[in-house]
Short mmCIF file of C-alpha atoms and ligand atoms in Angstrom, two decimals:
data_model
loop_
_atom_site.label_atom_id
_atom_site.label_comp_id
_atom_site.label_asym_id
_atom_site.label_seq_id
_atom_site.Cartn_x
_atom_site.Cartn_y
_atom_site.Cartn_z
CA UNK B 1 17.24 -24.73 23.75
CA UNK B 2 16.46 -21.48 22.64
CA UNK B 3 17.54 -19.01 19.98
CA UNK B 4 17.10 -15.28 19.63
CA UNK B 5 15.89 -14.68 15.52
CA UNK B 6 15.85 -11.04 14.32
CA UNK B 7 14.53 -10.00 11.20
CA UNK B 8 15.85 -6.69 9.53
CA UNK B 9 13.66 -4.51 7.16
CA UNK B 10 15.22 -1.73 5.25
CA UNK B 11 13.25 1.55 3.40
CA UNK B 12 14.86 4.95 2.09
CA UNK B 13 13.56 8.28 3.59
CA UNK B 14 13.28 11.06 0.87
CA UNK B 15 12.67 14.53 1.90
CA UNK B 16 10.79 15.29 -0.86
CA UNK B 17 9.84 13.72 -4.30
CA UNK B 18 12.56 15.66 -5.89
CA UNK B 19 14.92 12.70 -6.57
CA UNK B 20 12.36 10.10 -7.69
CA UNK B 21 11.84 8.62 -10.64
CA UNK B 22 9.02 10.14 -12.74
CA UNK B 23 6.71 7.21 -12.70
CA UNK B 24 6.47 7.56 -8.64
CA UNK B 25 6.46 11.03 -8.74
CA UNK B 26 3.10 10.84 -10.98
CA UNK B 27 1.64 7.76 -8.91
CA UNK B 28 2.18 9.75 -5.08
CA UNK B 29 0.96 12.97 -6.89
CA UNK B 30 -2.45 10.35 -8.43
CA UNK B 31 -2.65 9.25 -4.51
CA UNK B 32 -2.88 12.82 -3.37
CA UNK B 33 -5.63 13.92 -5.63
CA UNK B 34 -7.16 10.25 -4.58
CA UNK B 35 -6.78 11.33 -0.86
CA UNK B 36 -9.71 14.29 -2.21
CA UNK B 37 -12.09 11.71 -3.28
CA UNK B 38 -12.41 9.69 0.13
CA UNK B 39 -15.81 9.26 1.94
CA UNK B 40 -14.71 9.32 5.51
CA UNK B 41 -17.47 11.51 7.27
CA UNK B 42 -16.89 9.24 10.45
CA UNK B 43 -13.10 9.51 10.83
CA UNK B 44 -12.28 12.84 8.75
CA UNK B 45 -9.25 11.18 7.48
CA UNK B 46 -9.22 10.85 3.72
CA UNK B 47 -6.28 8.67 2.65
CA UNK B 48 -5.38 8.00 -1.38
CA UNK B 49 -3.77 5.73 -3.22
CA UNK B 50 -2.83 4.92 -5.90
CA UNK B 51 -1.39 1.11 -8.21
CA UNK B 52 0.70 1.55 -10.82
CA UNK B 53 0.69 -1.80 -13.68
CA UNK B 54 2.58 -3.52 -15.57
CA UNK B 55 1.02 -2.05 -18.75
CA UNK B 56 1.51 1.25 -17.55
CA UNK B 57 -2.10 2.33 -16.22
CA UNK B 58 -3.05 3.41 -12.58
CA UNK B 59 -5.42 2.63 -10.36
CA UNK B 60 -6.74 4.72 -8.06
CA UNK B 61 -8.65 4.17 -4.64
CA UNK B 62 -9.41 6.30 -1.37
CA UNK B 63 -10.88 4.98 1.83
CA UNK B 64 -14.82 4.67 1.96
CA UNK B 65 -16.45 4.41 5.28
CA UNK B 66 -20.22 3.29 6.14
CA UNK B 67 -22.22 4.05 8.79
CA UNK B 68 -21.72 0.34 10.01
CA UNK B 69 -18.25 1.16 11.13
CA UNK B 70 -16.58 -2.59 10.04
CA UNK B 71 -18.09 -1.85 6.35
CA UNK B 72 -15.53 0.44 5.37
CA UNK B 73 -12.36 -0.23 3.75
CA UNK B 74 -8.85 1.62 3.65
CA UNK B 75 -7.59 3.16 0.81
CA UNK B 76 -5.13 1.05 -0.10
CA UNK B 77 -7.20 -1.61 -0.12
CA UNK B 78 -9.82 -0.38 -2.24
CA UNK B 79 -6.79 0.40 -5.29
CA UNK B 80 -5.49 -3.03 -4.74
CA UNK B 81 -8.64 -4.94 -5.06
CA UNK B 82 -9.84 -2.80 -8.06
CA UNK B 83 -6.98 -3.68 -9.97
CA UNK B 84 -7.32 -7.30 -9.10
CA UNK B 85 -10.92 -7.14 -10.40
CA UNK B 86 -10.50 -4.95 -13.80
CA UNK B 87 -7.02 -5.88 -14.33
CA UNK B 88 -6.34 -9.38 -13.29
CA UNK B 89 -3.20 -10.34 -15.37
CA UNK B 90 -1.24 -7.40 -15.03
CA UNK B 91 1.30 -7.33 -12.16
CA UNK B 92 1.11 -5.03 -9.49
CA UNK B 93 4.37 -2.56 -9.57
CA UNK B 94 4.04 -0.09 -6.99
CA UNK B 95 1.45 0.95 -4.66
CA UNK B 96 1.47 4.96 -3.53
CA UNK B 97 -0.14 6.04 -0.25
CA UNK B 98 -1.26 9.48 0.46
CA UNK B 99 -2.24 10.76 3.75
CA UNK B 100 -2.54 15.30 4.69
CA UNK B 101 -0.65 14.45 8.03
CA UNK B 102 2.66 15.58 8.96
CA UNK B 103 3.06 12.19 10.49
CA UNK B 104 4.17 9.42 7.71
CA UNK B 105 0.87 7.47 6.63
CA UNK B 106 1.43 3.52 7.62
CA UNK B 107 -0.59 0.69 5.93
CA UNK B 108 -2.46 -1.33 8.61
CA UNK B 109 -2.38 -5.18 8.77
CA UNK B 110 -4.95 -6.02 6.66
CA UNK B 111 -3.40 -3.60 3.78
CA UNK B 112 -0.47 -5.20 4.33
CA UNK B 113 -1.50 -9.08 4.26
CA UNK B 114 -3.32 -8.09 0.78
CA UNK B 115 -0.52 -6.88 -0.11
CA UNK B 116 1.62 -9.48 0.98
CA UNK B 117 -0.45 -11.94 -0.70
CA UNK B 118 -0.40 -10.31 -4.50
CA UNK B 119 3.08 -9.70 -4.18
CA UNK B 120 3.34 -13.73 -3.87
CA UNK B 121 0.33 -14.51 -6.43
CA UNK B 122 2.62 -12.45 -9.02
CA UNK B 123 6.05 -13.65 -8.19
CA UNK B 124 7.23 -9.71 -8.58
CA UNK B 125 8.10 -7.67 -5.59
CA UNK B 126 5.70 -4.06 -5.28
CA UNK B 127 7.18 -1.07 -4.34
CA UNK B 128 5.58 0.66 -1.59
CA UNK B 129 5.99 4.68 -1.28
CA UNK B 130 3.95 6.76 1.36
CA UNK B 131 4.36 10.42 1.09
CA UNK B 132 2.81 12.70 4.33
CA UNK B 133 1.22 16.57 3.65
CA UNK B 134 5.17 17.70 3.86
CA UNK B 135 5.78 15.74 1.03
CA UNK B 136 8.39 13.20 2.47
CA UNK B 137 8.29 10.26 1.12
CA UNK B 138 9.27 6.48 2.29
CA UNK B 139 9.99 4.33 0.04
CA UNK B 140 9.77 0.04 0.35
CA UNK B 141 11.04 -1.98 -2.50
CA UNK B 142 9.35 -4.66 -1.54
CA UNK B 143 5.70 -4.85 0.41
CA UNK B 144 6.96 -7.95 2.10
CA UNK B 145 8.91 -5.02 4.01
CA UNK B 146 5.97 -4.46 5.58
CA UNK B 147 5.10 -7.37 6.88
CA UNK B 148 8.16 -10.02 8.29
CA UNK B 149 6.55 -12.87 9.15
CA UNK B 150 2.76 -11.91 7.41
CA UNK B 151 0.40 -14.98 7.09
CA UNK B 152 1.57 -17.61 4.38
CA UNK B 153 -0.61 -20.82 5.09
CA UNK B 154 -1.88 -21.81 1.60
CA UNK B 155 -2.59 -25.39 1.98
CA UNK B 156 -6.14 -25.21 3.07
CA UNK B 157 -7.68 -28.14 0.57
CA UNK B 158 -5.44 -30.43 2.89
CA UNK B 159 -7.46 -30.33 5.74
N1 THU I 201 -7.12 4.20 6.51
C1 THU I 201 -6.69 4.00 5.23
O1 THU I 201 -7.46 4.18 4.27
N2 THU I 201 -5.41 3.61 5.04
C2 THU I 201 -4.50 3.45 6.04
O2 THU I 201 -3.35 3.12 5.76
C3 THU I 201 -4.87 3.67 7.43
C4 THU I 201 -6.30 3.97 7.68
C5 THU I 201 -8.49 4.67 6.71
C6 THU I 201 -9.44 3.72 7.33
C7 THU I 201 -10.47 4.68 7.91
O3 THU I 201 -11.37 5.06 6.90
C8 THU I 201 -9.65 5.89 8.30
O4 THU I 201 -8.45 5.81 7.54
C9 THU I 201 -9.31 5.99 9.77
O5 THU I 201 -8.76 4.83 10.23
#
């Protein structure tokens, strides 16, 4: 026996910031100046973003590439893990993702899985909102949006 499952993800398409609240506005406008602070000599394309906490403060990252091409990390995940080092007890509300393309910046697995994976640790959903060089903006309410069916094995003292 066999079953067809389908999973159904839904995001809101804003063509501009215009009619967000303030706090986004100011977190996609921190990921754009981010974007200016990437070291990506090897792909020439700088992506920024930006985590907004619980307690108000941001944190910012851009993507930084090495020479030894698997070295680098994305954006995204550079924020993320810098406010899980600095700022481990505050809850993650939103992540904001900047890319100067005209095509919509998408988070890649990895970015996603980390995601995925704080959104769980905290028990509170993050809001995901990518915004491209015309200034459109998507916007997830949850990261697990992202990533139907991520990787959610935990049990690994078991084995
Ligand atoms: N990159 C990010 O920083 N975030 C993304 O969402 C996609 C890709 C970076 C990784 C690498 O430095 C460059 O963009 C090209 O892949």
């Amino acid at each position: 026996m066999s079953k067809v499952k389908s999973i159904q993800i839904s995001y809101i398409e804003y063509d501009s910031t215009k009619e967000l609240k303030s706090i986004h506005k100011t977190l996609l406008a921190n990921a754009k100046e981010m974007a200016e602070q990437a070291y990506a000599p090897y792909s020439n394309f700088p992506v920024g973003a930006a985590v907004l906490l619980d307690n108000g403060k941001e944190v910012g990252g851009s993507n930084q590439e090495n020479r030894a091409f698997p070295s680098g990390l994305c954006a995204e995940r550079v924020a993320l893990f810098s406010a899980g080092a600095n700022f481990p007890k505050q809850k993650i509300l939103a992540i904001a993702i900047y890319a100067n393309t005209e095509e919509q910046i998408s988070p890649c697995g990895s970015c996603r899985q980390v995601m995925l994976e704080y959104e769980e640790k905290q028990g509170k959903d993050i809001e995901v909102l990518l915004m491209n060089s015309k200034g459109e903006v998507r916007y997830f309410d949850k990261s697990s949006h992202l990533l139907p069916l991520g990787f959610k094995f935990d049990n690994f003292q078991s084995k």
